[in-house]
Coordinates of C-alpha atoms and ligand atoms in Angstrom, one line a residue:
X24 CA -16.1 -39.2 1.8
X25 CA -17.1 -39.8 5.4
X26 CA -20.1 -37.8 6.8
X27 CA -17.9 -35.8 9.1
X28 CA -15.6 -35.0 6.3
X29 CA -18.5 -33.9 4.1
X30 CA -19.8 -31.7 6.9
X31 CA -16.4 -30.2 7.4
X32 CA -16.0 -29.6 3.7
X33 CA -19.4 -27.9 3.6
X34 CA -18.5 -25.7 6.5
X35 CA -15.3 -24.8 4.8
X36 CA -17.1 -23.9 1.6
X37 CA -19.6 -22.0 3.6
X38 CA -16.9 -20.0 5.3
X39 CA -15.2 -19.3 2.0
X40 CA -18.5 -18.1 0.6
X41 CA -18.8 -15.7 3.5
X42 CA -15.2 -14.7 3.0
X43 CA -15.7 -14.0 -0.7
X44 CA -19.1 -12.3 -0.2
X45 CA -17.5 -8.9 -0.4
X46 CA -14.0 -10.1 -1.3
X47 CA -12.8 -9.2 2.2
X48 CA -11.1 -11.8 4.2
X49 CA -12.9 -12.2 7.5
X50 CA -10.8 -12.2 10.6
X51 CA -12.6 -10.8 13.7
X52 CA -16.3 -10.4 13.8
X53 CA -17.2 -6.8 13.3
X54 CA -20.0 -5.4 15.5
X55 CA -20.6 -2.0 13.9
X56 CA -23.3 -0.9 16.2
X57 CA -21.1 -1.6 19.3
X58 CA -18.0 0.1 18.1
X59 CA -18.8 3.5 19.4
X60 CA -20.5 2.5 22.6
X61 CA -18.5 3.0 25.7
X62 CA -20.0 0.8 28.5
X63 CA -20.3 2.2 32.0
X64 CA -17.2 1.4 34.0
X65 CA -19.2 -1.2 36.0
X66 CA -16.8 -4.0 35.1
X67 CA -18.2 -7.4 36.1
X68 CA -15.4 -9.0 38.0
X69 CA -16.5 -12.5 38.7
X70 CA -14.8 -14.1 35.7
X71 CA -11.9 -11.7 35.5
X72 CA -8.6 -13.4 35.8
X73 CA -6.2 -12.9 38.7
X74 CA -2.8 -13.6 37.2
X75 CA -3.3 -13.6 33.5
X76 CA -2.6 -10.5 31.5
X77 CA -5.6 -8.2 31.0
X78 CA -5.4 -4.5 30.7
X79 CA -5.7 -2.8 34.1
X80 CA -9.2 -2.4 35.5
X81 CA -9.7 1.3 35.3
X82 CA -8.0 2.0 32.0
X83 CA -10.9 4.1 30.7
X84 CA -12.8 1.0 30.0
X85 CA -11.2 -2.3 29.5
X86 CA -11.8 -2.8 25.9
X87 CA -10.8 -5.9 24.0
X88 CA -7.2 -7.0 23.8
X89 CA -6.5 -9.6 21.2
X90 CA -3.4 -10.7 19.2
X91 CA -0.1 -10.2 21.1
X92 CA 2.1 -8.1 18.8
X93 CA 5.8 -7.4 18.6
X94 CA 6.9 -9.0 21.9
X95 CA 10.5 -8.2 22.6
X96 CA 13.2 -7.9 25.2
X97 CA 15.1 -4.7 24.9
X98 CA 17.7 -3.3 27.3
X99 CA 16.4 -5.2 30.3
X100 CA 12.7 -4.7 29.7
X101 CA 10.1 -6.9 28.2
X102 CA 7.6 -5.2 25.8
X103 CA 4.2 -6.6 25.0
X104 CA 2.1 -4.8 22.4
X105 CA -1.3 -6.1 21.6
X106 CA -4.3 -5.4 19.3
X107 CA -6.7 -3.4 21.3
X108 CA -10.0 -1.6 20.9
X109 CA -9.8 1.4 23.2
X110 CA -13.5 2.1 22.8
X111 CA -15.3 -1.1 23.8
X112 CA -15.3 -4.8 24.6
X113 CA -15.7 -5.9 21.0
X114 CA -13.2 -6.0 18.1
X115 CA -12.7 -2.7 16.2
X116 CA -10.9 0.7 16.3
X117 CA -7.7 -1.3 16.4
X118 CA -4.5 0.2 17.9
X119 CA -1.3 -1.3 19.4
X120 CA -1.6 -1.0 23.1
X121 CA 1.7 -1.3 25.0
X122 CA 2.8 -2.7 28.4
X123 CA 6.2 -3.2 29.8
X124 CA 7.6 -5.6 32.5
X125 CA 10.9 -6.5 34.1
X126 CA 9.8 -10.0 34.9
X127 CA 6.9 -11.0 32.5
X128 CA 4.6 -11.1 35.6
X129 CA 4.2 -7.5 36.8
X130 CA 3.2 -5.2 33.9
X131 CA 2.9 -1.5 33.6
X132 CA 0.4 -0.2 31.1
X133 CA 1.8 2.7 28.9
X134 CA 0.1 4.9 26.3
X135 CA -0.9 3.2 23.0
X136 CA 2.2 2.9 20.9
X137 CA 0.7 2.8 17.4
X138 CA -2.7 4.1 16.4
X139 CA -4.4 5.2 13.1
X140 CA -3.2 8.6 12.2
X141 CA -1.8 8.5 8.7
X142 CA -3.1 7.7 5.3
X143 CA -1.2 4.4 5.4
X144 CA -3.0 3.2 8.6
X145 CA -6.1 5.4 8.8
X146 CA -8.5 2.4 9.2
X147 CA -6.5 0.3 11.6
X148 CA -3.1 -0.8 12.9
X149 CA -3.2 -4.5 12.7
X150 CA -0.8 -7.2 13.8
X151 CA 3.0 -7.4 13.3
X152 CA 6.3 -8.1 14.9
X153 CA 9.4 -6.4 16.3
X154 CA 13.0 -6.9 15.0
X155 CA 16.1 -5.7 16.8
X156 CA 18.4 -4.4 14.0
X157 CA 22.2 -4.4 14.3
X158 CA 23.3 -1.6 16.7
X159 CA 20.5 -2.5 19.1
X160 CA 17.7 -0.7 17.2
X161 CA 14.2 -2.0 17.5
X162 CA 11.8 -1.6 14.6
X163 CA 8.2 -2.7 14.4
X164 CA 6.6 -3.9 11.2
X165 CA 2.8 -3.9 11.2
X166 CA -0.2 -4.0 8.8
X167 CA -1.9 -0.8 8.1
X168 CA -5.5 -0.7 6.8
X169 CA -5.8 2.1 4.3
X170 CA -9.5 2.2 3.3
X171 CA -12.9 1.0 4.3
X172 CA -12.5 -2.0 2.0
X173 CA -9.8 -3.4 4.3
X174 CA -6.9 -2.9 1.9
X175 CA -3.8 -4.0 3.7
X176 CA -0.2 -2.6 3.5
X177 CA 2.9 -3.1 5.5
X178 CA 4.4 -0.3 7.6
X179 CA 7.2 0.3 10.0
X180 CA 7.5 2.3 13.2
X181 CA 10.6 3.2 15.2
X182 CA 11.1 4.5 18.8
X183 CA 10.9 8.3 19.0
X184 CA 13.6 8.3 21.7
X185 CA 15.8 5.3 21.9
X186 CA 17.1 6.4 25.3
X187 CA 13.7 6.2 26.9
X188 CA 13.9 2.9 28.8
X189 CA 10.3 2.1 28.1
X190 CA 10.2 3.2 24.4
X191 CA 6.9 5.0 25.1
X192 CA 6.6 6.9 21.8
X193 CA 6.8 5.4 18.4
X194 CA 7.0 7.3 15.1
X195 CA 5.8 6.1 11.7
X196 CA 8.1 7.7 9.1
X197 CA 6.6 9.3 6.0
X198 CA 8.2 6.8 3.6
X199 CA 5.5 4.3 4.7
X200 CA 4.0 2.1 3.5
X201 CA 7.0 -0.1 2.9
X202 CA 5.1 -2.8 1.1
X203 CA 1.9 -2.8 -0.9
X204 CA 0.2 -5.8 -2.5
X205 CA 1.1 -6.4 -6.2
X206 CA -1.6 -7.5 -8.6
X207 CA -1.0 -11.2 -7.9
X208 CA -1.9 -10.7 -4.2
X209 CA -5.4 -10.5 -2.6
X210 CA -4.9 -7.2 -0.8
X211 CA -7.5 -7.9 1.8
X212 CA -5.7 -11.0 2.9
X213 CA -2.1 -9.7 3.1
X214 CA -1.1 -9.1 6.7
X215 CA 0.8 -9.7 9.9
X216 CA 4.6 -9.4 9.0
X217 CA 7.0 -11.7 10.9
X218 CA 10.1 -10.7 12.7
X219 CA 12.8 -10.3 10.1
X220 CA 15.8 -12.6 9.7
X221 CA 19.1 -12.1 7.8
X222 CA 20.2 -14.5 5.0
X223 CA 23.7 -15.3 4.2
X224 CA 23.6 -12.9 1.3
X225 CA 23.2 -10.0 3.9
X226 CA 19.6 -9.4 2.9
X227 CA 16.7 -9.3 5.3
X228 CA 13.7 -11.5 4.9
X229 CA 10.2 -11.3 6.3
X230 CA 7.1 -13.4 5.7
X231 CA 3.5 -12.1 5.4
X232 CA 0.4 -14.1 5.7
X233 CA -2.3 -14.4 3.0
X234 CA -4.2 -16.7 0.6
X235 CA -4.7 -17.3 -3.1
X236 CA -8.2 -18.7 -3.5
X237 CA -8.1 -21.5 -0.8
X238 CA -4.4 -21.8 -0.7
X239 CA -2.8 -20.5 2.5
X240 CA 0.4 -18.6 1.8
X241 CA 3.4 -17.2 3.7
X242 CA 4.7 -14.7 1.2
X243 CA 8.4 -13.9 1.4
X244 CA 10.0 -10.4 0.9
X245 CA 13.7 -9.5 0.9
X246 CA 15.4 -6.2 1.5
X247 CA 19.0 -4.9 1.7
X248 CA 18.1 -1.8 3.8
X249 CA 14.9 -2.7 5.6
X250 CA 13.1 0.0 3.6
X251 CA 12.9 -1.3 0.0
X252 CA 11.3 -4.7 0.0
X253 CA 11.1 -7.0 -3.0
X254 CA 8.7 -9.9 -3.2
X255 CA 10.5 -13.3 -3.8
X256 CA 9.3 -15.2 -6.7
X257 CA 8.3 -18.2 -4.5
X258 CA 6.6 -17.9 -1.1
X259 CA 8.4 -19.2 1.9
X260 CA 5.6 -21.9 2.0
X261 CA 2.0 -22.4 0.9
X262 CA -0.5 -25.2 1.4
X263 CA -3.6 -26.0 -0.7
X264 CA -7.1 -26.0 0.9
X265 CA -6.1 -24.3 4.2
X266 CA -7.7 -20.9 3.6
X267 CA -6.2 -17.6 4.8
X268 CA -3.0 -17.7 6.9
X269 CA -2.8 -15.1 9.6
X270 CA 0.0 -14.2 12.0
X271 CA 2.7 -16.5 10.5
X272 CA 5.7 -17.1 12.9
X273 CA 8.9 -18.6 11.6
X274 CA 11.9 -19.4 13.9
X275 CA 14.6 -21.9 14.6
X276 CA 14.7 -24.3 17.5
X277 CA 17.7 -26.1 18.8
X278 CA 17.6 -29.9 18.2
X279 CA 19.2 -30.5 21.6
X280 CA 18.3 -29.0 24.9
X281 CA 15.9 -26.3 25.8
X282 CA 17.8 -23.2 24.8
X283 CA 16.1 -20.9 22.4
X284 CA 17.7 -19.5 19.2
X285 CA 17.8 -16.0 17.8
X286 CA 15.9 -15.6 14.6
X287 CA 18.5 -13.0 13.4
X288 CA 20.9 -14.7 11.0
X289 CA 19.2 -18.0 11.7
X290 CA 20.2 -19.9 8.6
X291 CA 23.8 -19.0 9.1
X292 CA 23.4 -20.8 12.3
X293 CA 21.8 -23.8 10.6
X294 CA 24.5 -24.2 8.0
X295 CA 27.5 -23.2 10.2
X296 CA 29.8 -26.0 10.8
X297 CA 29.4 -25.8 14.6
X298 CA 25.7 -26.0 14.7
X299 CA 24.5 -27.5 11.3
X300 CA 21.9 -30.2 11.8
X301 CA 21.4 -29.1 15.4
X302 CA 18.7 -26.7 14.2
X303 CA 15.2 -27.2 13.1
X304 CA 12.7 -24.6 11.9
X305 CA 9.2 -24.0 12.9
X306 CA 6.5 -22.5 10.7
X307 CA 3.3 -21.6 12.6
X308 CA 0.2 -20.2 11.0
X309 CA -3.1 -19.1 12.4
X310 CA -5.8 -20.5 10.2
X311 CA -8.6 -18.0 9.9
X312 CA -11.2 -20.6 9.0
X313 CA -10.7 -23.0 11.9
X314 CA -9.3 -20.4 14.3
X315 CA -6.6 -22.8 15.5
X316 CA -2.9 -22.5 15.2
X317 CA -0.9 -25.2 13.3
X318 CA 2.8 -25.7 13.1
X319 CA 5.2 -27.9 11.2
X320 CA 8.9 -28.6 11.8
X321 CA 11.2 -28.6 8.8
X322 CA 14.3 -27.3 7.1
X323 CA 15.2 -24.0 5.6
X324 CA 18.2 -22.3 4.0
X325 CA 18.3 -18.8 2.7
X326 CA 20.0 -20.1 -0.4
X327 CA 16.7 -21.8 -1.5
X328 CA 14.6 -19.6 0.6
X329 CA 12.0 -22.3 0.9
X330 CA 10.8 -23.9 4.1
X331 CA 10.2 -27.6 3.7
X332 CA 8.3 -29.5 6.3
X333 CA 9.9 -32.7 7.5
X334 CA 8.7 -36.0 6.1
X335 CA 5.7 -37.2 8.1
X336 CA 4.6 -33.7 9.2
X337 CA 0.9 -33.1 8.4
X338 CA 0.8 -29.8 6.7
X339 CA -2.9 -28.7 7.1
X340 CA -6.0 -28.9 9.3
X341 CA -5.0 -32.2 10.8
X342 CA -1.6 -31.0 11.7
X343 CA 0.0 -30.3 15.1
X344 CA -1.5 -27.5 17.0
X345 CA 0.2 -25.2 19.6
X346 CA -3.0 -25.6 21.6
X347 CA -6.1 -27.7 21.1
X348 CA -8.3 -25.1 22.8
X349 CA -8.8 -21.4 22.8
X350 CA -5.4 -20.0 21.7
X351 CA -4.9 -17.8 18.6
X352 CA -2.7 -15.2 16.8
X353 CA 0.3 -16.2 18.9
X354 CA 3.8 -14.7 18.5
X355 CA 7.1 -15.9 19.8
X356 CA 10.3 -14.0 20.6
X357 CA 13.9 -14.8 21.7
X358 CA 14.7 -13.7 25.2
X359 CA 18.5 -13.3 25.3
X360 CA 18.5 -12.7 29.1
X361 CA 17.6 -16.3 29.6
X362 CA 18.4 -17.8 26.3
X363 CA 14.9 -19.1 25.6
X364 CA 12.1 -18.6 23.1
X365 CA 8.9 -17.4 24.6
X366 CA 5.4 -17.8 23.1
X367 CA 2.5 -15.5 23.8
X368 CA -1.1 -16.5 22.7
X369 CA -4.4 -14.8 23.0
X370 CA -7.6 -16.5 24.3
X371 CA -10.8 -14.8 23.4
X372 CA -14.0 -15.1 25.4
X373 CA -16.3 -18.1 24.9
X374 CA -19.3 -16.3 26.2
X375 CA -21.6 -14.1 24.1
X376 CA -20.9 -10.7 22.7
X377 CA -23.7 -9.3 24.9
X378 CA -22.0 -10.8 27.9
X379 CA -18.7 -9.1 26.9
X380 CA -20.4 -5.8 26.6
X381 CA -22.0 -6.3 30.0
X382 CA -18.6 -7.3 31.6
X383 CA -16.9 -4.3 29.9
X384 CA -13.9 -6.5 28.9
X385 CA -13.1 -9.4 26.7
X386 CA -10.0 -11.4 25.9
X387 CA -6.9 -12.3 27.9
X388 CA -3.3 -13.2 27.1
X389 CA -2.4 -16.7 28.2
X390 CA 0.6 -17.3 30.4
X391 CA 3.7 -17.0 28.2
X392 CA 5.3 -20.4 27.5
X393 CA 8.8 -21.4 26.8
X394 CA 9.0 -23.3 23.6
X395 CA 11.6 -26.0 22.7
X396 CA 11.9 -29.1 20.6
X397 CA 10.8 -32.4 22.1
X398 CA 13.9 -34.7 22.2
X399 CA 12.4 -37.0 19.6
X400 CA 12.3 -34.1 17.1
X401 CA 8.7 -34.6 16.0
X402 CA 6.9 -32.0 18.1
X403 CA 7.4 -29.0 20.3
X404 CA 7.2 -28.8 24.1
X405 CA 5.6 -25.8 25.7
X406 CA 5.8 -25.0 29.4
X407 CA 4.6 -22.0 31.5
X408 CA 7.6 -19.6 32.0
X409 CA 9.4 -20.2 35.3
X410 CA 8.5 -16.7 36.5
X411 CA 4.9 -17.7 37.0
X412 CA 6.1 -19.8 39.9
X413 CA 6.9 -16.6 41.8
X414 CA 3.2 -16.2 42.2
X415 CA 2.8 -19.5 44.0
X416 CA 1.5 -19.1 47.5
X417 CA 0.2 -21.8 49.9
X418 CA 1.2 -25.3 48.7
X419 CA -0.4 -28.6 49.4
X420 CA 1.0 -32.0 48.4
X421 CA -0.3 -35.5 48.0
X422 CA 1.5 -38.7 47.1
X423 CA 0.9 -42.4 46.6
X424 CA -2.9 -42.0 46.6
X425 CA -4.8 -44.8 44.9
X426 CA -7.9 -43.9 42.9
X427 CA -10.2 -46.9 42.1
X428 CA -13.1 -46.6 39.7
X429 CA -15.5 -43.8 40.8
X430 CA -13.0 -42.2 43.3
X431 CA -13.0 -38.5 43.6
X432 CA -10.5 -36.9 46.0
X433 CA -10.8 -33.3 46.9
X434 CA -7.6 -31.2 46.9
X435 CA -8.3 -28.8 49.8
X436 CA -6.4 -26.0 51.4
X437 CA -5.7 -23.9 48.4
X438 CA -7.7 -21.3 46.4
X439 CA -9.2 -23.6 43.8
X440 CA -10.4 -20.7 41.6
X441 CA -6.8 -19.4 41.2
X442 CA -4.3 -22.2 41.4
X443 CA -1.4 -24.0 39.8
X444 CA -1.6 -27.8 39.9
X445 CA 1.0 -30.3 38.9
X446 CA 0.2 -34.0 39.1
X447 CA 1.7 -37.3 37.9
X448 CA -0.5 -40.3 37.7
X449 CA 0.8 -43.9 37.4
X450 CA -0.8 -47.2 36.6
X451 CA 0.4 -50.8 36.7
X452 CA -0.9 -52.0 33.4
X453 CA -2.3 -50.9 30.1
X454 CA -4.3 -54.2 29.7
X455 CA -7.6 -52.6 30.5
X456 CA -7.3 -49.8 28.0
X457 CA -10.3 -49.8 25.7
X458 CA -9.7 -50.7 22.1
X459 CA -9.6 -47.7 19.7
X460 CA -12.4 -48.4 17.3
X461 CA -11.2 -48.4 13.7
X462 CA -14.1 -46.2 12.7
X463 CA -13.0 -43.4 15.0
X464 CA -11.2 -40.5 13.4
X465 CA -7.6 -40.4 14.4
X466 CA -7.6 -36.7 13.9
X467 CA -10.8 -35.7 15.6
X468 CA -9.9 -35.8 19.3
X469 CA -12.6 -33.3 20.1
X470 CA -15.4 -35.5 18.8
X471 CA -14.1 -38.5 20.7
X472 CA -13.9 -36.4 23.9
X473 CA -17.5 -35.2 23.4
X474 CA -18.7 -38.8 23.2
X475 CA -16.4 -40.2 25.9
X476 CA -16.6 -37.6 28.6
X477 CA -15.2 -37.7 32.1
X478 CA -18.2 -39.6 33.4
X479 CA -18.2 -42.3 30.8
X480 CA -16.6 -45.4 32.4
X481 CA -13.5 -46.6 30.6
X482 CA -10.7 -49.0 31.2
X483 CA -7.5 -46.9 31.6
X484 CA -9.1 -43.6 32.2
X485 CA -10.8 -41.3 32.2
X486 CA -8.7 -39.9 35.1
X487 CA -7.4 -36.5 35.8
X488 CA -8.7 -33.3 37.5
X489 CA -12.1 -31.7 38.0
X490 CA -11.3 -28.0 37.9
X491 CA -13.6 -25.0 38.8
X492 CA -16.0 -27.5 40.3
X493 CA -19.0 -26.7 42.4
X494 CA -19.4 -28.7 45.7
X495 CA -22.2 -30.9 44.3
X496 CA -20.7 -31.0 40.8
X497 CA -23.4 -29.1 39.1
X498 CA -20.6 -27.3 37.3
X499 CA -17.0 -28.5 36.6
X500 CA -14.4 -28.5 33.8
X501 CA -12.7 -31.8 33.8
X502 CA -9.1 -32.1 32.4
X503 CA -8.3 -35.7 31.9
X504 CA -6.7 -38.6 30.0
X505 CA -8.2 -41.7 28.5
X506 CA -5.9 -44.4 27.0
X507 CA -6.8 -46.7 24.1
X508 CA -5.2 -49.8 22.7
X509 CA -4.4 -49.6 19.1
X510 CA -2.4 -51.8 16.8
X511 CA 0.9 -50.0 16.8
X512 CA 1.0 -48.3 20.2
X513 CA -1.5 -46.9 22.8
X514 CA -3.4 -43.8 21.9
X515 CA -3.7 -41.2 24.6
X516 CA -6.6 -38.8 24.5
X517 CA -6.4 -35.6 26.6
X518 CA -9.6 -33.5 27.1
X519 CA -10.5 -30.2 28.6
X520 CA -14.2 -30.4 28.5
X521 CA -16.3 -27.2 29.0
X522 CA -19.6 -28.9 28.3
X523 CA -20.6 -28.9 32.0
X524 CA -18.6 -25.9 33.0
X525 CA -21.5 -23.6 33.8
X526 CA -25.2 -23.6 34.6
X527 CA -25.6 -20.3 32.8
X528 CA -28.1 -20.1 30.1
X529 CA -26.6 -21.7 27.1
X530 CA -27.4 -19.0 24.6
X531 CA -24.2 -17.7 23.0
X532 CA -21.8 -19.5 25.3
X533 CA -19.5 -21.8 23.6
X534 CA -18.7 -25.0 25.7
X535 CA -16.5 -27.2 23.5
X536 CA -15.1 -30.6 24.6
X537 CA -11.6 -29.5 23.5
X538 CA -9.2 -32.4 23.1
X539 CA -6.0 -33.5 21.5
X540 CA -4.0 -36.7 21.3
X541 CA -0.8 -37.0 23.2
X542 CA 2.2 -38.5 21.5
X543 CA 3.8 -39.9 24.6
X544 CA 5.8 -43.0 25.5
X545 CA 3.9 -44.9 28.2
X546 CA 6.7 -47.4 29.0
X547 CA 7.0 -45.9 32.4
X548 CA 3.3 -46.1 32.9
X549 CA 3.0 -42.5 33.9
X550 CA 1.1 -39.5 32.7
X551 CA 1.6 -36.0 34.0
X552 CA -0.7 -33.0 33.9
X553 CA -0.3 -29.4 34.9
X554 CA -3.2 -27.0 35.0
X555 CA -3.2 -23.2 35.5
X556 CA -6.6 -22.3 36.8
X557 CA -7.7 -18.7 36.9
X558 CA -11.4 -18.0 37.4
X559 CA -12.5 -18.2 33.8
X560 CA -9.5 -19.9 32.2
X561 CA -8.0 -23.4 32.6
X562 CA -4.7 -23.8 30.7
X563 CA -3.4 -27.4 30.7
X564 CA -0.2 -29.0 29.7
X565 CA -0.2 -32.8 29.2
X566 CA 2.9 -35.0 29.4
X567 CA 5.3 -32.1 30.1
X568 CA 3.8 -29.8 27.4
X569 CA 3.5 -32.2 24.5
X570 CA -0.2 -31.4 24.2
X571 CA -1.7 -28.2 25.5
X572 CA -5.4 -27.2 25.9
X573 CA -6.8 -23.9 27.1
X574 CA -10.5 -23.5 27.9
X575 CA -12.5 -20.4 28.8
X576 CA -15.3 -21.2 31.2
X577 CA -17.9 -19.2 33.1
X578 CA -19.0 -21.0 36.3
X579 CA -21.9 -19.5 38.3
X580 CA -21.5 -21.6 41.5
X581 CA -17.9 -22.6 41.3
X582 CA -16.6 -19.1 41.9
X583 CA -14.1 -17.6 44.4
X584 CA -14.2 -19.7 47.6
X585 CA -17.0 -21.9 46.3
X586 CA -14.7 -23.3 43.6
X587 CA -13.3 -26.8 44.3
X588 CA -10.7 -29.0 42.8
X589 CA -10.7 -32.8 42.7
X590 CA -8.7 -35.6 41.3
X591 CA -10.8 -38.4 39.9
X592 CA -10.8 -41.8 38.2
X593 CA -13.7 -43.3 36.3
X594 CA -11.8 -46.2 34.7
X595 CA -11.7 -49.8 35.9
X596 CA -7.9 -49.7 36.1
X597 CA -6.6 -48.4 39.4
X598 CA -4.7 -45.2 39.0
X599 CA -2.3 -43.8 41.5
X600 CA -1.5 -40.1 42.2
X601 CA 2.2 -40.6 42.3
X602 CA 2.7 -37.0 43.3
X603 CA 0.6 -33.9 43.3
X604 CA 1.5 -30.3 44.2
X605 CA -1.0 -27.6 44.1
X606 CA -0.6 -23.9 45.0
X607 CA -2.8 -21.0 45.6
X608 CA -1.8 -18.4 43.1
X609 CA -1.2 -14.8 44.1
X610 CA -2.1 -11.8 42.0
X611 CA 0.9 -9.9 40.5
X612 CA 1.4 -6.6 42.2
X613 CA 0.3 -4.2 39.5
X614 CA -1.5 -6.1 36.9
X615 CA -5.3 -6.2 36.3
X616 CA -5.8 -3.7 39.2
Ligands
DQQ30 N1 -6.1 -9.9 14.0 C1 -5.5 -8.8 13.5 C2 -5.0 -9.2 12.1 C3 -4.8 -10.6 12.3 C4 -5.9 -11.0 13.1 C5 -6.5 -7.7 13.4 C6 -5.7 -12.3 13.9 O1 -3.8 -8.5 11.7 O2 -4.7 -11.3 11.1 O3 -6.9 -7.2 14.7 O4 -6.5 -12.4 15.0

């Protein structure tokens, strides 16, 4: 076993040892001593985002939002629920907070929708999903915590008044819980029910995340009436040595075009003569041990009720990730108003817990993304929803700008701390690309990025953007590509490197050199990059959304008007900025106020 693999293995065993210490599956860190403290409402604003979703500024105190829950579009309104601690900026006291929007940009905060109040959720209302039942009736399935040992059951909630356009109040009927763990299930790792789908036999299905020893499991339950649920003999899917699966998400994607598909009746669609092989299925799981989200593409039919990943898919820690940075507990939903599937993900802070308490807030929701199948059928494409473009203000453009080795061009005239940048780079040749050393790990992009950072001279690359940069580059977060030669085809590395993002004292601040490989065809000799920059977050989409990386960073100099944006090249191969558009981004009218 290679040293890195040994270290990884040890870390895994160590994590499992922690997990099994009291038999409770860890999820969020619990800071008991901070749960009751309500910080003064002196919210530190400097790293607060402008156009990302955070609870409004003066909502008692800002608390900590985490997992997006039960997103749905109902009667012309988007609903976003999310895990929320109403009492402080650390995880705990979990309720379902609720916000609504007409356009996914401007949000109105409502009262908490689901909160502990009954024996079946007395110790917490954890993550779950919404399903719209026939007759246009929304129902929420969520995990209730019933005791101090974290025993998990599955509950449902329905709107108290279906005619209320905002569905403000939710009731939790007395026939809850709907599902309790049987003896074969670890009841402290049994949570996060998916949106339900209907099989051809007319029965509903849901999946619930968990683990048996180290095997990650997506349990499958069926029901005729949505009330009585029976565990299927075989799970929807499971994978050895992946640890606990949280927040599973299971949905169909169209094999052609960008339109999303409903989950409801999804395998009828797949097997119907008109659609048939035009559908693929996605199973995403949030791996508690690595805190990344992995997905596979595969086949499914409600006759077998098994999801089978396609040949060649890596089903485990080396698999495809939604995002190679800070992005977790995501959930998708079908938006019938625009025939698209939308993905919401949560980005936690990368600063210390003490910083979060001082700021009075922690955690943001990343910009929702449309999700579709890449035309080659081997990966997904993610792209910021088109609505975010409504926030674009002043625009500047650049084209045909050559960057020789060492060049750094400032993109001026926009608010670099709150911006949207879309750039396409081109190059004449791949000849100068460095060879990919056989000893390098094809799956450890992050390690490679930490060794070959943006200042390490290369052949083709590093080139890209320096975001949230101070004037003299004491601080910056580079987002860049580096191309390597390999036997079969070039290997493209994409990095979002937080290692020099702040001068702040290092203690407790996580500054990873996040990175992923980009499976892209370089025949056209072009690479595109879009970055959404918002004070303490940089969300980047490589090659049209094939590889996405989100970083949380805390500059001290590169803030507000002192933040700068550059395009750079530190490779010997000349690179041209074919086209670059950058916009100042406005704040939504009534979000984060
Ligand atoms: N967060 C929730 C759990 C879920 C985890 C608790 C993922 O339901 O597994 O707040 O971040």
